Amino acid sequence: MKFTIPLLLAALCANASAFAPSLTVTGRSNQRTPAFSRASTSLTMVLDTAMKSRLDGIRRSYLTLTERLADPDVIADSNLLRQVMKDRSMSEEVVMAFNEYTRLEEELEGAQELFEASDDVEMREMARSEIKDIQEKMEELERQIKILLLPKDPNDDRNCMLEIRAGTGGSEANIFADHRTNFLLGVSSRYITQGDLLDVYRKYMASEGWQVSMMDSTPGDDGGYKNVVLEVRGDSVYSKLKWEAGVHRVQRVPATETQGRVHTSTATVAIMPECDEVDIKIDPKDIEMSTMRSGGAGGQNVNKVETAVDLLHKPTGIRIKCTQERSQLKNKELAMKILMTRLYDIENEKREAEERARRGDQIGTGGRSEKIRTYNWKDSRVSDHRLGQNYPLQNFLGGEVGPIIDGLIAKDQEAKLRQLSEDAMN
């Protein structure tokens, strides 16, 4: 029997009305109404009977998947075992939150009964305080469950390729894209050694435990890179790095400046989810490929044998040159992998544009032409324009990208919750 937890979660999220709180208005009566009656809780409890029934279904499926992990047939099939573990992990947080919610419901019912039955003032006050604490915890869990059930980006669990391309600013843009050098720190007359944008990402990726490998690079004339492409592999890589896509602007006095003037340069970051041949089909007739000598370091092989590959995808005009590997075959494979990723990224951008148009522009366009962040060396601050917040530059240069990404994820969740609420009211 095959279980499809992702489909169940998607169906659950599709019913936006289930997230809407059911408001109950009761008339006045001559009878004494307890301060925390069961009727009054309907104003805040959004998990109605239909929603609880669906969550019960997710919990039963989760328990069934847990039992399957001990099935000898599943254990013997590594691919099936991996799929069962993945399906189970996708619903685990929801189930744990719902279990805690139902436990608190039982505690709330007991506290309410104590409040209504007792005539002792101190006992009633104790029950009143306990009811308030439990309700606050339940409201927080309700919010957590709603967030966990929000529709997920289908690419969030994928690995990705990160591309940094030098923009305006000439050689300074190349240096910002990737080069460790000395920069004048605004108000100070001394020079300090700083990590560049790529170095920041490498530190952040290392802190996340991700694996990073260089896929392609184009050296700049004055150091650094005009263009660099990294492959990043790990847990939920795209779900975090996708928030870095866009134009990054730096304002500082470069080492090449003799009159102390502040220069503005940019680098464009593209985050492309990895795909495979199942996602993208490429017609061999659309590919034009030529070979050449790589040159540079690597011994006689790369200097005398045509190991480098120049690939052109005629329908889109995408051109990829690969010289990273020491064999022509490996460079061909690398070029095709980059091409598939770029083509998938084009389709992904179209899908995301449609989604943004549907729910409104909440956190910028998400496009790589959007200016998302400014790095100001003089004031030693990083300004994220989507959040409207500033962060310490030194922390960012140390690889502390997480707080900014967490803020963007939280803002996106708020926007989605607001959209669900509006859809439920319409």
Tab-separated table of C-alpha atoms in Angstrom:
chain	number	residue	atom	x	y	z
A	1	MET	CA	0.000	0.000	0.000
A	2	LYS	CA	1.438	3.370	-1.007
A	3	PHE	CA	1.044	6.435	1.192
A	4	THR	CA	1.288	9.928	-0.248
A	5	ILE	CA	1.656	12.287	2.674
A	6	PRO	CA	2.640	15.256	0.430
A	7	LEU	CA	-0.665	14.948	-1.440
A	8	LEU	CA	-2.554	14.770	1.828
A	9	LEU	CA	-0.830	17.909	3.087
A	10	ALA	CA	-1.523	19.723	-0.158
A	11	ALA	CA	-5.195	18.808	0.000
A	12	LEU	CA	-5.283	19.956	3.590
A	13	CYS	CA	-3.791	23.314	2.693
A	14	ALA	CA	-6.157	23.763	-0.244
A	15	ASN	CA	-9.106	24.015	2.123
A	16	ALA	CA	-8.351	27.552	3.256
A	17	SER	CA	-11.661	27.855	5.076
A	18	ALA	CA	-10.432	25.339	7.606
A	19	PHE	CA	-7.908	27.887	8.824
A	20	ALA	CA	-10.516	30.587	9.464
A	21	PRO	CA	-11.648	31.079	13.030
A	22	SER	CA	-15.322	30.371	13.629
A	23	LEU	CA	-16.820	33.328	15.463
A	24	THR	CA	-19.665	32.595	17.872
A	25	VAL	CA	-21.897	35.326	19.275
A	26	THR	CA	-24.023	34.400	22.233
A	27	GLY	CA	-26.924	36.348	23.664
A	28	ARG	CA	-27.182	37.621	27.211
A	29	SER	CA	-28.781	35.517	29.922
A	30	ASN	CA	-29.631	35.965	33.576
A	31	GLN	CA	-27.435	33.040	34.550
A	32	ARG	CA	-23.884	33.577	35.814
A	33	THR	CA	-21.389	33.032	32.966
A	34	PRO	CA	-17.979	31.690	34.004
A	35	ALA	CA	-15.018	33.908	33.089
A	36	PHE	CA	-13.645	31.101	30.887
A	37	SER	CA	-16.594	29.170	29.555
A	38	ARG	CA	-16.348	26.569	26.807
A	39	ALA	CA	-18.446	28.789	24.570
A	40	SER	CA	-16.005	31.678	24.867
A	41	THR	CA	-13.096	29.557	23.653
A	42	SER	CA	-14.712	29.261	20.209
A	43	LEU	CA	-13.591	32.845	19.588
A	44	THR	CA	-9.938	31.779	19.544
A	45	MET	CA	-9.890	28.064	18.700
A	46	VAL	CA	-9.407	27.754	14.937
A	47	LEU	CA	-8.926	23.987	14.809
A	48	ASP	CA	-12.538	23.019	14.194
A	49	THR	CA	-13.891	19.470	13.946
A	50	ALA	CA	-13.145	19.180	10.218
A	51	MET	CA	-9.557	20.324	10.667
A	52	LYS	CA	-8.995	17.978	13.612
A	53	SER	CA	-10.352	15.102	11.544
A	54	ARG	CA	-7.845	15.840	8.805
A	55	LEU	CA	-5.010	16.156	11.317
A	56	ASP	CA	-6.067	12.808	12.778
A	57	GLY	CA	-5.712	11.359	9.281
A	58	ILE	CA	-2.190	12.726	8.989
A	59	ARG	CA	-1.361	11.280	12.397
A	60	ARG	CA	-2.657	7.819	11.428
A	61	SER	CA	-0.625	7.884	8.223
A	62	TYR	CA	2.437	8.979	10.194
A	63	LEU	CA	2.038	6.047	12.601
A	64	THR	CA	1.584	3.646	9.696
A	65	LEU	CA	4.766	4.959	8.064
A	66	THR	CA	6.570	4.551	11.391
A	67	GLU	CA	5.506	0.894	11.493
A	68	ARG	CA	6.697	0.405	7.919
A	69	LEU	CA	10.207	1.408	8.945
A	70	ALA	CA	10.409	-1.928	10.789
A	71	ASP	CA	9.114	-3.912	7.799
A	72	PRO	CA	11.883	-6.265	6.526
A	73	ASP	CA	10.792	-5.680	2.917
A	74	VAL	CA	11.182	-1.917	3.352
A	75	ILE	CA	14.528	-2.268	5.122
A	76	ALA	CA	15.809	-4.488	2.298
A	77	ASP	CA	14.957	-1.876	-0.361
A	78	SER	CA	17.143	1.206	0.208
A	79	ASN	CA	15.164	3.378	-2.237
A	80	LEU	CA	11.825	2.438	-0.654
A	81	LEU	CA	13.246	2.959	2.831
A	82	ARG	CA	14.496	6.395	1.849
A	83	GLN	CA	11.066	7.324	0.425
A	84	VAL	CA	9.212	6.099	3.534
A	85	MET	CA	11.574	8.069	5.786
A	86	LYS	CA	11.105	11.179	3.632
A	87	ASP	CA	7.291	10.910	3.672
A	88	ARG	CA	7.327	10.359	7.425
A	89	SER	CA	9.609	13.342	8.095
A	90	MET	CA	7.349	15.637	6.058
A	91	SER	CA	4.479	15.117	8.517
A	92	GLU	CA	6.454	14.633	11.738
A	93	GLU	CA	6.394	18.273	12.896
A	94	VAL	CA	2.660	18.553	12.210
A	95	VAL	CA	1.934	15.374	14.169
A	96	MET	CA	4.094	16.414	17.134
A	97	ALA	CA	2.396	19.820	17.278
A	98	PHE	CA	-1.066	18.263	17.023
A	99	ASN	CA	-0.261	15.742	19.762
A	100	GLU	CA	0.731	18.584	22.062
A	101	TYR	CA	-2.409	20.506	21.073
A	102	THR	CA	-4.711	17.588	21.983
A	103	ARG	CA	-2.885	17.138	25.290
A	104	LEU	CA	-3.450	20.795	26.129
A	105	GLU	CA	-7.106	20.442	25.147
A	106	GLU	CA	-7.549	17.781	27.811
A	107	GLU	CA	-5.800	19.966	30.384
A	108	LEU	CA	-8.001	22.913	29.409
A	109	GLU	CA	-11.165	20.872	29.839
A	110	GLY	CA	-10.070	19.755	33.331
A	111	ALA	CA	-9.200	23.312	34.365
A	112	GLN	CA	-12.539	24.626	33.096
A	113	GLU	CA	-14.436	21.947	35.008
A	114	LEU	CA	-12.547	22.863	38.167
A	115	PHE	CA	-13.315	26.547	37.645
A	116	GLU	CA	-17.036	25.933	37.148
A	117	ALA	CA	-17.441	23.408	39.958
A	118	SER	CA	-15.450	25.121	42.703
A	119	ASP	CA	-16.910	27.741	45.067
A	120	ASP	CA	-13.537	28.451	46.654
A	121	VAL	CA	-12.209	31.861	45.528
A	122	GLU	CA	-8.532	30.869	45.622
A	123	MET	CA	-9.208	27.629	43.735
A	124	ARG	CA	-11.159	29.498	41.062
A	125	GLU	CA	-8.321	32.020	40.670
A	126	MET	CA	-5.792	29.212	40.306
A	127	ALA	CA	-7.996	27.572	37.673
A	128	ARG	CA	-8.470	30.909	35.913
A	129	SER	CA	-4.682	31.434	35.734
A	130	GLU	CA	-4.114	27.896	34.455
A	131	ILE	CA	-6.811	28.305	31.788
A	132	LYS	CA	-5.186	31.516	30.584
A	133	ASP	CA	-1.741	29.870	30.329
A	134	ILE	CA	-3.132	26.851	28.470
A	135	GLN	CA	-5.088	28.991	26.020
A	136	GLU	CA	-1.983	31.037	25.211
A	137	LYS	CA	-0.027	27.845	24.525
A	138	MET	CA	-2.845	26.498	22.343
A	139	GLU	CA	-3.051	29.697	20.328
A	140	GLU	CA	0.697	29.499	19.668
A	141	LEU	CA	0.354	25.852	18.614
A	142	GLU	CA	-2.566	26.740	16.326
A	143	ARG	CA	-0.364	29.266	14.595
A	144	GLN	CA	2.491	26.770	14.368
A	145	ILE	CA	0.230	24.120	12.846
A	146	LYS	CA	-1.119	26.572	10.276
A	147	ILE	CA	2.417	27.505	9.249
A	148	LEU	CA	3.425	23.840	8.966
A	149	LEU	CA	0.447	23.213	6.701
A	150	LEU	CA	1.158	26.141	4.382
A	151	PRO	CA	1.837	25.112	0.762
A	152	LYS	CA	5.558	24.476	0.294
A	153	ASP	CA	7.732	25.491	-2.601
A	154	PRO	CA	8.219	22.188	-4.507
A	155	ASN	CA	11.902	23.041	-4.914
A	156	ASP	CA	12.644	23.691	-1.230
A	157	ASP	CA	14.229	20.282	-0.614
A	158	ARG	CA	16.431	20.428	-3.716
A	159	ASN	CA	20.126	21.157	-3.941
A	160	CYS	CA	20.986	24.244	-5.954
A	161	MET	CA	23.568	26.152	-7.938
A	162	LEU	CA	24.612	29.587	-6.745
A	163	GLU	CA	25.907	32.014	-9.342
A	164	ILE	CA	27.583	35.326	-8.514
A	165	ARG	CA	28.064	37.627	-11.476
A	166	ALA	CA	29.914	40.947	-11.248
A	167	GLY	CA	27.648	43.836	-12.226
A	168	THR	CA	28.274	47.569	-12.502
A	169	GLY	CA	31.430	48.977	-10.974
A	170	GLY	CA	34.183	47.586	-13.204
A	171	SER	CA	37.084	45.930	-11.415
A	172	GLU	CA	35.608	46.830	-8.006
A	173	ALA	CA	32.557	44.720	-8.879
A	174	ASN	CA	34.854	41.812	-9.755
A	175	ILE	CA	36.621	42.180	-6.421
A	176	PHE	CA	33.298	42.299	-4.570
A	177	ALA	CA	32.086	39.211	-6.429
A	178	ASP	CA	35.042	37.243	-5.142
A	179	HIS	CA	38.363	38.449	-3.818
A	180	ARG	CA	39.982	38.922	-0.439
A	181	THR	CA	41.766	42.230	-0.423
A	182	ASN	CA	42.258	45.388	1.653
A	183	PHE	CA	39.555	48.026	1.874
A	184	LEU	CA	39.421	51.411	3.547
A	185	LEU	CA	36.940	51.372	6.402
A	186	GLY	CA	35.144	54.705	5.908
A	187	VAL	CA	35.836	56.803	9.004
A	188	SER	CA	39.072	55.000	9.798
A	189	SER	CA	42.381	55.627	8.047
A	190	ARG	CA	43.554	52.064	8.469
A	191	TYR	CA	43.015	49.210	6.044
A	192	ILE	CA	41.449	45.948	7.158
A	193	THR	CA	41.224	42.569	5.487
A	194	GLN	CA	37.634	41.576	4.694
A	195	GLY	CA	36.012	38.521	3.183
A	196	ASP	CA	34.065	39.047	-0.030
A	197	LEU	CA	30.512	38.051	-0.945
A	198	LEU	CA	31.513	34.563	-2.026
A	199	ASP	CA	33.585	34.114	1.108
A	200	VAL	CA	30.526	35.074	3.203
A	201	TYR	CA	28.444	32.405	1.486
A	202	ARG	CA	31.156	29.801	1.937
A	203	LYS	CA	31.250	30.508	5.681
A	204	TYR	CA	27.466	30.335	5.910
A	205	MET	CA	27.351	27.066	3.954
A	206	ALA	CA	30.020	25.576	6.197
A	207	SER	CA	27.988	26.530	9.276
A	208	GLU	CA	24.961	24.739	7.769
A	209	GLY	CA	27.016	21.612	7.059
A	210	TRP	CA	26.449	21.831	3.298
A	211	GLN	CA	28.831	20.480	0.658
A	212	VAL	CA	30.149	23.043	-1.844
A	213	SER	CA	31.990	22.532	-5.113
A	214	MET	CA	33.117	24.942	-7.838
A	215	MET	CA	31.231	24.334	-11.100
A	216	ASP	CA	32.435	27.193	-13.297
A	217	SER	CA	34.345	30.463	-13.011
A	218	THR	CA	35.578	33.355	-15.152
A	219	PRO	CA	38.561	35.246	-13.675
A	220	GLY	CA	38.480	39.057	-13.623
A	221	ASP	CA	41.246	41.277	-15.012
A	222	ASP	CA	42.085	42.831	-11.635
A	223	GLY	CA	41.533	39.845	-9.388
A	224	GLY	CA	38.425	38.067	-8.252
A	225	TYR	CA	35.875	36.689	-10.678
A	226	LYS	CA	33.587	38.120	-13.307
A	227	ASN	CA	31.406	35.080	-12.812
A	228	VAL	CA	31.434	32.073	-10.501
A	229	VAL	CA	29.041	29.119	-10.151
A	230	LEU	CA	28.910	26.858	-7.093
A	231	GLU	CA	27.037	23.622	-6.569
A	232	VAL	CA	25.576	23.433	-3.056
A	233	ARG	CA	24.323	20.136	-1.642
A	234	GLY	CA	22.704	19.477	1.712
A	235	ASP	CA	19.488	19.595	3.706
A	236	SER	CA	16.854	22.022	2.342
A	237	VAL	CA	19.495	24.096	0.570
A	238	TYR	CA	17.198	25.897	-1.876
A	239	SER	CA	14.628	26.782	0.807
A	240	LYS	CA	17.212	29.066	2.448
A	241	LEU	CA	19.517	30.239	-0.321
A	242	LYS	CA	16.647	31.288	-2.636
A	243	TRP	CA	16.277	34.452	-0.531
A	244	GLU	CA	19.733	35.590	-1.666
A	245	ALA	CA	18.716	35.942	-5.319
A	246	GLY	CA	18.899	39.511	-6.626
A	247	VAL	CA	21.231	42.484	-6.919
A	248	HIS	CA	23.667	43.097	-4.054
A	249	ARG	CA	25.074	46.632	-3.871
A	250	VAL	CA	28.275	47.609	-2.058
A	251	GLN	CA	29.369	51.121	-1.113
A	252	ARG	CA	32.976	51.519	-0.010
A	253	VAL	CA	36.352	53.037	-0.815
A	254	PRO	CA	38.263	50.393	-2.811
A	255	ALA	CA	41.996	49.834	-2.547
A	256	THR	CA	42.324	51.083	-6.141
A	257	GLU	CA	40.881	54.516	-5.218
A	258	THR	CA	43.558	57.163	-4.596
A	259	GLN	CA	41.322	60.103	-3.619
A	260	GLY	CA	39.223	58.409	-0.967
A	261	ARG	CA	35.943	58.516	-2.898
A	262	VAL	CA	33.193	56.019	-2.126
A	263	HIS	CA	32.446	53.719	-5.053
A	264	THR	CA	29.184	51.896	-5.668
A	265	SER	CA	29.354	48.496	-7.330
A	266	THR	CA	26.964	45.576	-7.678
A	267	ALA	CA	26.959	41.830	-7.982
A	268	THR	CA	24.010	39.732	-9.127
A	269	VAL	CA	23.248	36.496	-7.289
A	270	ALA	CA	21.194	33.779	-8.972
A	271	ILE	CA	19.965	30.723	-7.050
A	272	MET	CA	18.970	27.878	-9.361
A	273	PRO	CA	17.398	24.652	-8.028
A	274	GLU	CA	19.033	21.541	-9.401
A	275	CYS	CA	17.037	19.253	-11.647
A	276	ASP	CA	17.482	16.007	-13.550
A	277	GLU	CA	16.505	14.640	-16.933
A	278	VAL	CA	13.009	13.849	-15.650
A	279	ASP	CA	12.383	17.575	-15.037
A	280	ILE	CA	13.949	18.928	-18.240
A	281	LYS	CA	14.100	17.318	-21.672
A	282	ILE	CA	16.735	18.687	-24.045
A	283	ASP	CA	16.622	17.929	-27.754
A	284	PRO	CA	20.172	17.081	-28.943
A	285	LYS	CA	19.404	19.052	-32.133
A	286	ASP	CA	19.167	22.207	-30.022
A	287	ILE	CA	22.747	21.797	-28.766
A	288	GLU	CA	25.796	23.154	-30.534
A	289	MET	CA	29.018	22.039	-28.887
A	290	SER	CA	32.667	22.703	-29.680
A	291	THR	CA	35.907	21.896	-27.891
A	292	MET	CA	39.101	23.826	-27.244
A	293	ARG	CA	42.229	23.780	-25.126
A	294	SER	CA	41.784	24.873	-21.545
A	295	GLY	CA	45.207	26.406	-20.955
A	296	GLY	CA	46.539	27.452	-17.560
A	297	ALA	CA	47.498	25.080	-14.767
A	298	GLY	CA	46.984	21.357	-15.112
A	299	GLY	CA	50.012	20.070	-16.977
A	300	GLN	CA	50.467	19.173	-20.622
A	301	ASN	CA	47.074	17.481	-20.877
A	302	VAL	CA	44.986	20.671	-20.584
A	303	ASN	CA	47.428	22.712	-22.674
A	304	LYS	CA	47.772	20.285	-25.586
A	305	VAL	CA	44.482	18.334	-25.556
A	306	GLU	CA	41.091	19.942	-26.249
A	307	THR	CA	39.516	19.286	-22.859
A	308	ALA	CA	37.453	22.503	-22.590
A	309	VAL	CA	33.850	22.576	-23.836
A	310	ASP	CA	31.859	25.461	-25.339
A	311	LEU	CA	28.126	24.642	-25.347
A	312	LEU	CA	25.357	26.707	-26.973
A	313	HIS	CA	21.641	26.077	-26.479
A	314	LYS	CA	20.199	27.549	-29.681
A	315	PRO	CA	16.537	28.109	-28.600
A	316	THR	CA	17.491	30.232	-25.573
A	317	GLY	CA	20.936	31.484	-26.547
A	318	ILE	CA	22.416	30.161	-23.296
A	319	ARG	CA	26.153	29.659	-23.697
A	320	ILE	CA	28.281	27.689	-21.243
A	321	LYS	CA	32.042	27.231	-21.263
A	322	CYS	CA	33.506	24.565	-18.993
A	323	THR	CA	37.227	24.259	-18.309
A	324	GLN	CA	37.084	23.003	-14.707
A	325	GLU	CA	37.745	19.313	-15.356
A	326	ARG	CA	40.844	17.766	-16.934
A	327	SER	CA	38.885	15.587	-19.343
A	328	GLN	CA	36.580	16.568	-22.190
A	329	LEU	CA	33.913	14.038	-21.155
A	330	LYS	CA	33.646	15.418	-17.623
A	331	ASN	CA	33.461	18.991	-18.919
A	332	LYS	CA	30.639	17.952	-21.283
A	333	GLU	CA	28.722	16.384	-18.406
A	334	LEU	CA	29.289	19.487	-16.302
A	335	ALA	CA	28.136	21.810	-19.097
A	336	MET	CA	24.959	19.780	-19.642
A	337	LYS	CA	24.231	19.786	-15.910
A	338	ILE	CA	24.564	23.570	-15.757
A	339	LEU	CA	22.389	23.941	-18.867
A	340	MET	CA	19.604	21.777	-17.416
A	341	THR	CA	19.717	23.794	-14.202
A	342	ARG	CA	19.478	27.096	-16.099
A	343	LEU	CA	16.549	25.877	-18.209
A	344	TYR	CA	14.754	24.598	-15.123
A	345	ASP	CA	15.403	27.946	-13.447
A	346	ILE	CA	13.694	29.745	-16.345
A	347	GLU	CA	10.596	27.585	-15.933
A	348	ASN	CA	10.751	28.020	-12.174
A	349	GLU	CA	10.875	31.821	-12.509
A	350	LYS	CA	7.733	31.756	-14.648
A	351	ARG	CA	5.915	29.665	-12.038
A	352	GLU	CA	7.018	31.921	-9.194
A	353	ALA	CA	6.012	35.054	-11.112
A	354	GLU	CA	2.508	33.635	-11.531
A	355	GLU	CA	2.353	32.782	-7.826
A	356	ARG	CA	3.486	36.296	-6.817
A	357	ALA	CA	0.907	37.831	-9.123
A	358	ARG	CA	-1.783	35.670	-7.533
A	359	ARG	CA	-1.050	36.608	-3.925
A	360	GLY	CA	0.450	40.051	-4.447
A	361	ASP	CA	4.006	41.332	-4.137
A	362	GLN	CA	4.792	40.918	-0.446
A	363	ILE	CA	8.561	40.463	-0.303
A	364	GLY	CA	9.887	41.987	-3.493
A	365	THR	CA	9.784	40.480	-6.930
A	366	GLY	CA	12.263	37.714	-6.195
A	367	GLY	CA	13.846	38.387	-9.577
A	368	ARG	CA	17.574	38.687	-10.047
A	369	SER	CA	17.191	42.285	-11.293
A	370	GLU	CA	15.753	43.410	-7.942
A	371	LYS	CA	18.078	45.297	-5.604
A	372	ILE	CA	17.720	43.351	-2.374
A	373	ARG	CA	20.606	44.468	-0.173
A	374	THR	CA	23.206	47.207	0.316
A	375	TYR	CA	26.548	46.804	2.106
A	376	ASN	CA	27.766	50.137	3.466
A	377	TRP	CA	31.378	50.053	4.649
A	378	LYS	CA	31.368	53.648	5.956
A	379	ASP	CA	28.487	53.019	8.378
A	380	SER	CA	29.444	49.357	8.882
A	381	ARG	CA	25.927	48.112	8.179
A	382	VAL	CA	24.017	45.763	5.915
A	383	SER	CA	20.588	46.994	4.785
A	384	ASP	CA	18.081	44.437	3.531
A	385	HIS	CA	15.531	46.387	1.503
A	386	ARG	CA	12.841	43.680	1.609
A	387	LEU	CA	12.778	43.647	5.401
A	388	GLY	CA	13.590	47.329	5.849
A	389	GLN	CA	16.137	46.411	8.541
A	390	ASN	CA	19.845	46.975	9.144
A	391	TYR	CA	22.341	44.384	10.384
A	392	PRO	CA	25.987	44.694	11.579
A	393	LEU	CA	28.354	44.420	8.624
A	394	GLN	CA	31.032	42.619	10.625
A	395	ASN	CA	28.578	39.866	11.603
A	396	PHE	CA	27.507	39.405	7.990
A	397	LEU	CA	31.115	39.217	6.779
A	398	GLY	CA	31.627	36.488	9.374
A	399	GLY	CA	29.017	34.367	7.593
A	400	GLU	CA	25.980	35.279	9.744
A	401	VAL	CA	23.441	35.262	6.909
A	402	GLY	CA	20.958	33.170	8.921
A	403	PRO	CA	19.206	36.018	10.812
A	404	ILE	CA	18.385	37.796	7.541
A	405	ILE	CA	17.123	34.621	5.881
A	406	ASP	CA	15.044	33.722	8.955
A	407	GLY	CA	13.458	37.173	8.866
A	408	LEU	CA	12.548	36.781	5.197
A	409	ILE	CA	11.051	33.320	5.783
A	410	ALA	CA	8.963	34.678	8.673
A	411	LYS	CA	7.717	37.573	6.557
A	412	ASP	CA	6.791	35.217	3.736
A	413	GLN	CA	4.855	33.014	6.150
A	414	GLU	CA	2.972	36.047	7.460
A	415	ALA	CA	2.016	36.996	3.915
A	416	LYS	CA	0.769	33.493	3.133
A	417	LEU	CA	-1.243	33.297	6.353
A	418	ARG	CA	-2.785	36.679	5.589
A	419	GLN	CA	-3.663	35.515	2.081
A	420	LEU	CA	-5.291	32.340	3.428
A	421	SER	CA	-7.350	34.399	5.854
A	422	GLU	CA	-8.484	36.734	3.074
A	423	ASP	CA	-9.363	33.827	0.813
A	424	ALA	CA	-11.423	32.254	3.600
A	425	MET	CA	-13.375	35.481	4.144
A	426	ASN	CA	-14.186	35.968	0.433
